[in-house]
Short mmCIF file of C-alpha atoms and ligand atoms in Angstrom, two decimals:
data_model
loop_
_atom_site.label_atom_id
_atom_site.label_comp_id
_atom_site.label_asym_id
_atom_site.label_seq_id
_atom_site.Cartn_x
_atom_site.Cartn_y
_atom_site.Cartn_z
CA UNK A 1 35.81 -54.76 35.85
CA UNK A 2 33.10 -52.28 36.89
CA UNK A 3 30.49 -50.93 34.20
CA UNK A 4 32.21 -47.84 34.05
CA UNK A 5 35.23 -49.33 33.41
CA UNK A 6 33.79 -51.57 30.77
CA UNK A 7 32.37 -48.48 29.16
CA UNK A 8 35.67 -46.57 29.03
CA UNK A 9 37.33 -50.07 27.43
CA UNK A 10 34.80 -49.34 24.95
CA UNK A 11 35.05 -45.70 24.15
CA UNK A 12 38.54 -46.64 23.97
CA UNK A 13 37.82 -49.18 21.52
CA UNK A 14 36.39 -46.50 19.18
CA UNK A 15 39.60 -44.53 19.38
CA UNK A 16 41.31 -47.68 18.32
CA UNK A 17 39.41 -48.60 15.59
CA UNK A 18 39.42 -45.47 13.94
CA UNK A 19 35.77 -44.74 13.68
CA UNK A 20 34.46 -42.58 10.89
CA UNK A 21 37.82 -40.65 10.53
CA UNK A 22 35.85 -37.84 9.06
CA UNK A 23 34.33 -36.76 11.47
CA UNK A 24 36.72 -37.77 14.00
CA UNK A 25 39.01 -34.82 11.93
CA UNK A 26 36.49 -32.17 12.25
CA UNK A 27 35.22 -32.83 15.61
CA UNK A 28 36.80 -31.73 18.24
CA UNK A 29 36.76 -34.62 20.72
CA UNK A 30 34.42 -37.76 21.29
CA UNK A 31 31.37 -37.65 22.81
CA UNK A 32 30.78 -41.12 24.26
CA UNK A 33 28.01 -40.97 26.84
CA UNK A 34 27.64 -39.81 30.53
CA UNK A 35 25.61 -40.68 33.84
CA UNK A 36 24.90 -43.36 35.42
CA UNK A 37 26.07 -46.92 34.35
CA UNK A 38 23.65 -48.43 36.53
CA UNK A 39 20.72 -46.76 35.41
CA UNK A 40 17.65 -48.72 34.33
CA UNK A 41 16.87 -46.00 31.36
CA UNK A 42 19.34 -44.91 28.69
CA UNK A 43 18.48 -42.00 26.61
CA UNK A 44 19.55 -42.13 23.26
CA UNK A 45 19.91 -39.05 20.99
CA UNK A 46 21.33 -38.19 17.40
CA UNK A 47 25.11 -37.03 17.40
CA UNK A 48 26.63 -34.24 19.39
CA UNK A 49 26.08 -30.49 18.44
CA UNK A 50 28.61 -27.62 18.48
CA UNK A 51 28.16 -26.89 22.69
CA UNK A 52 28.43 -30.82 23.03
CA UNK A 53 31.54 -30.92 21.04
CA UNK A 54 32.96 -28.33 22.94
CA UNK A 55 32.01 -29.76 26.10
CA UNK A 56 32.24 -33.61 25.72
CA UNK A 57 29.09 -34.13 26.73
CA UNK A 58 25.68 -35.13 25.19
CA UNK A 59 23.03 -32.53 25.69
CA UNK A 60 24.36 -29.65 26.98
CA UNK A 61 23.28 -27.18 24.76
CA UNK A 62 19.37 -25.89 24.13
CA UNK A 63 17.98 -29.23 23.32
CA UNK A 64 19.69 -30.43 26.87
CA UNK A 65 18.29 -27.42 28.49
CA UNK A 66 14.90 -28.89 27.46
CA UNK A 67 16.16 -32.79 28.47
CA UNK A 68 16.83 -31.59 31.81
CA UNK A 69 13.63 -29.68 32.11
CA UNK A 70 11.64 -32.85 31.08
CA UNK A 71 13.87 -35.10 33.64
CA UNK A 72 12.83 -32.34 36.43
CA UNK A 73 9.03 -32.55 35.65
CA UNK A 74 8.96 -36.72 36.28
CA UNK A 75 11.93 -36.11 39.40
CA UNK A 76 14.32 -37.77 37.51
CA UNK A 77 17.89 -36.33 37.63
CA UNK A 78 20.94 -36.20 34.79
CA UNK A 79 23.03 -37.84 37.41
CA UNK A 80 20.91 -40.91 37.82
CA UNK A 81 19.70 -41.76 33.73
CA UNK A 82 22.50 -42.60 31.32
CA UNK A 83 22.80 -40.26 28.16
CA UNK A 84 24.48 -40.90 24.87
CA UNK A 85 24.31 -41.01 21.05
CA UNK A 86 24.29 -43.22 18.16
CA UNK A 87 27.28 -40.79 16.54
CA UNK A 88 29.72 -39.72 18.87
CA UNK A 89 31.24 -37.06 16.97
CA UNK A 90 30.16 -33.93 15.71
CA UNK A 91 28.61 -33.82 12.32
CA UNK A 92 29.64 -30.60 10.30
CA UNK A 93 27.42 -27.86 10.34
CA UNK A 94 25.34 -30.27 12.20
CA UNK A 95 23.85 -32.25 8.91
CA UNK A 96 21.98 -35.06 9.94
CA UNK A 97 24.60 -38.06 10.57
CA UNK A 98 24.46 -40.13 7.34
CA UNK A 99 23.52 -44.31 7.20
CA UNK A 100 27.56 -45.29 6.98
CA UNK A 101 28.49 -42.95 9.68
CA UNK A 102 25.06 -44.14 11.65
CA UNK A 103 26.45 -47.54 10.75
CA UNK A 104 29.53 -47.68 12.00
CA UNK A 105 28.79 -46.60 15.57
CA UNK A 106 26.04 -49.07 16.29
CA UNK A 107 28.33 -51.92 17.67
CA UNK A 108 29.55 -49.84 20.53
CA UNK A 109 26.33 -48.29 21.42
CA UNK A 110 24.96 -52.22 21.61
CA UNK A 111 27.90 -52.55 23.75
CA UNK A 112 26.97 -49.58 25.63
CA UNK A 113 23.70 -51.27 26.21
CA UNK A 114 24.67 -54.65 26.62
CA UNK A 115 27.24 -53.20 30.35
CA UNK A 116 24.67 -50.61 31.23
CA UNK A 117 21.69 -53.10 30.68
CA UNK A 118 18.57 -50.47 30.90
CA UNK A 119 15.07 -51.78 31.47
CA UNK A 120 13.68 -49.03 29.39
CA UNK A 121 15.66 -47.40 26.21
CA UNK A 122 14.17 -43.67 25.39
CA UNK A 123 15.05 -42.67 21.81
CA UNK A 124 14.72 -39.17 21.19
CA UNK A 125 14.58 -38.44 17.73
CA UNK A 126 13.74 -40.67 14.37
CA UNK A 127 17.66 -41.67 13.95
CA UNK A 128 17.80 -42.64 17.32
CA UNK A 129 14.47 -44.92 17.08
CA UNK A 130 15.42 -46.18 13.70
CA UNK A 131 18.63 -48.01 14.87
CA UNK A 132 15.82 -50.37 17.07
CA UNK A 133 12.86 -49.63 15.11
CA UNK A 134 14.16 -49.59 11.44
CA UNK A 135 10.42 -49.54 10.03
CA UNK A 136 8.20 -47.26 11.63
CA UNK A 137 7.60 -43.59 11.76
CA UNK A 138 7.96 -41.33 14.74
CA UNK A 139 5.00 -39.39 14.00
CA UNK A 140 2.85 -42.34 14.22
CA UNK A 141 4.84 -44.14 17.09
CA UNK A 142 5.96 -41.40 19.34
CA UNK A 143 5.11 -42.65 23.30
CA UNK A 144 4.21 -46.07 22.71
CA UNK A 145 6.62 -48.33 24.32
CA UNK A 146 7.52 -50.97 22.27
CA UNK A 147 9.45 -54.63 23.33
CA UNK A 148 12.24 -55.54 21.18
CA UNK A 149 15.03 -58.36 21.53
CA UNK A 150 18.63 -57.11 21.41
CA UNK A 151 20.92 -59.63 20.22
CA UNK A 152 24.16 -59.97 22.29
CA UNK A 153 27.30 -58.70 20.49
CA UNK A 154 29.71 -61.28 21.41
CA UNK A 155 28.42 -63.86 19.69
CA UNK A 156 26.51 -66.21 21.42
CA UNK A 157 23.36 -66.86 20.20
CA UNK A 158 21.61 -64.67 23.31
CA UNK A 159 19.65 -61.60 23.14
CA UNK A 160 17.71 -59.38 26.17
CA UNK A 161 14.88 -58.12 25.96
CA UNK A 162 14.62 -54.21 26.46
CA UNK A 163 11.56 -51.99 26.35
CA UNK A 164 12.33 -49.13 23.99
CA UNK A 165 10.34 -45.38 23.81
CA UNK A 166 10.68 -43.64 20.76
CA UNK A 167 9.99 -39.98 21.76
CA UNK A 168 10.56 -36.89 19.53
CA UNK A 169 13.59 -34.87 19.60
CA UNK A 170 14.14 -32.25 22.11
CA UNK A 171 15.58 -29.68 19.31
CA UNK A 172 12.74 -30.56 17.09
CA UNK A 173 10.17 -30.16 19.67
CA UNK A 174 11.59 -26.99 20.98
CA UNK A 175 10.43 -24.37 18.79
CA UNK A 176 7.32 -26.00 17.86
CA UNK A 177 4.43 -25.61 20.11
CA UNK A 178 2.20 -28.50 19.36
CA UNK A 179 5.44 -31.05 19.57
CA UNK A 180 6.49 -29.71 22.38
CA UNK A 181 3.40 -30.44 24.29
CA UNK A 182 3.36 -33.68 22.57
CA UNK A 183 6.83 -34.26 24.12
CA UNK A 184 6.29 -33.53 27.14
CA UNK A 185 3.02 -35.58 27.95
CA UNK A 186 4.96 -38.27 26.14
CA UNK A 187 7.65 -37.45 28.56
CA UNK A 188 5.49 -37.85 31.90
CA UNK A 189 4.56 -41.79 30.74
CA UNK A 190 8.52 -42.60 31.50
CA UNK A 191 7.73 -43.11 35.43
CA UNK A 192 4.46 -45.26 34.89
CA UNK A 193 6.17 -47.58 32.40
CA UNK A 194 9.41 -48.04 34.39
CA UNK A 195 6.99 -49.21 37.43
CA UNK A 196 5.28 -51.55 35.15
CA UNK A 197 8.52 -52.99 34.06
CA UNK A 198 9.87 -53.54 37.61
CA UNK A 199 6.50 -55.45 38.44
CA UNK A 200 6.86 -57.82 36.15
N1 URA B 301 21.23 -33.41 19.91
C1 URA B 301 21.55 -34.72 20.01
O1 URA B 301 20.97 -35.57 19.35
N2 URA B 301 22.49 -35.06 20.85
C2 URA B 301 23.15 -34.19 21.60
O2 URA B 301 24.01 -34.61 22.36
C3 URA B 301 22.80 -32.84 21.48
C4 URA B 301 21.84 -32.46 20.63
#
């Protein structure tokens, strides 16, 4: 089977199971992840807003605007980086997705991770970093790549090592001057660390 059609057996999978019916009821459709299943950097974001919902995608709306203005500055384009998030339906009225729903999705991004198999994870966001990262604090982290082991989901004792960036949110950063800049010169260390990575 090829990656991508590993990763549609597993946004499948969340159909089947009947993930967080909740949301699944008030969203409009799942938003599982787009791009390139061979890329060597995922992003990760939060849950899909109201454009994303509508569109299937992640980060289409303003805060993608900003992604793909970010991805333009280091020549990086949407088509070659892998995007997703840890929810993959809409939260209403956009509340932050809650620790059950955050919960419940995290086997099938790990199985996201474990076809695409990214040198470099980006997190945007503190939900996003949390799900690697449970202890620390974005605002004392933010552009500091950090090493982590990911234990395998099927069961076998293995794990891969992944280097994961927790960066601040695009829609958090976009309205706010100072994080903004902070964003984006956290943004323009993505190039240097995936040539340190490949070195090694
Ligand atoms: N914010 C997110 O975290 N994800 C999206 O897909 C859009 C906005």
């Amino acid at each position: 089977m090829s990656k991508q059609q590993q990763l549609d057996a597993i946004q499948q999978h969340i159909l089947d199971d009947k993930i967080t019916p909740e949301l699944a009821k008030t969203a409009t459709q799942l938003v599982f992840g787009t791009g390139n299943p061979d890329s060597e950097i995922v992003f990760i974001g939060e849950a899909p807003g109201k454009n994303e919902d509508i569109k299937g995608e992640p980060f289409v709306g303003a805060a993608g605007k900003f992604l793909n203005e970010m991805l333009e500055m280091i020549d990086l384009k949407r088509e070659e980086i892998y995007i997703t998030n840890i929810v993959k339906y809409r939260p209403p009225e956009n509340r932050d997705p809650s620790p059950e729903e955050k919960k419940a999705f995290l086997p099938y991004l790990q199985s996201q991770l474990e076809v695409i198999q990214p040198k470099v994870v980006v997190t945007l966001g503190r939900h996003s970093m949390n799900c690697f990262l449970p202890d620390l604090q974005i605002s004392k982290v933010h552009g500091q790549p950090k090493r982590v082991r990911l234990a395998l989901k099927q069961d076998t004792g293995d794990s891969v090592q992944v280097v994961i960036l927790p960066l601040y949110h695009p829609a958090a950063a976009l309205y706010n001057g100072s994080m903004r800049q902070t964003l984006i010169d956290d943004f323009a260390l993505i190039p240097s660390i995936i040539q340190k990575i490949k070195s090694i």
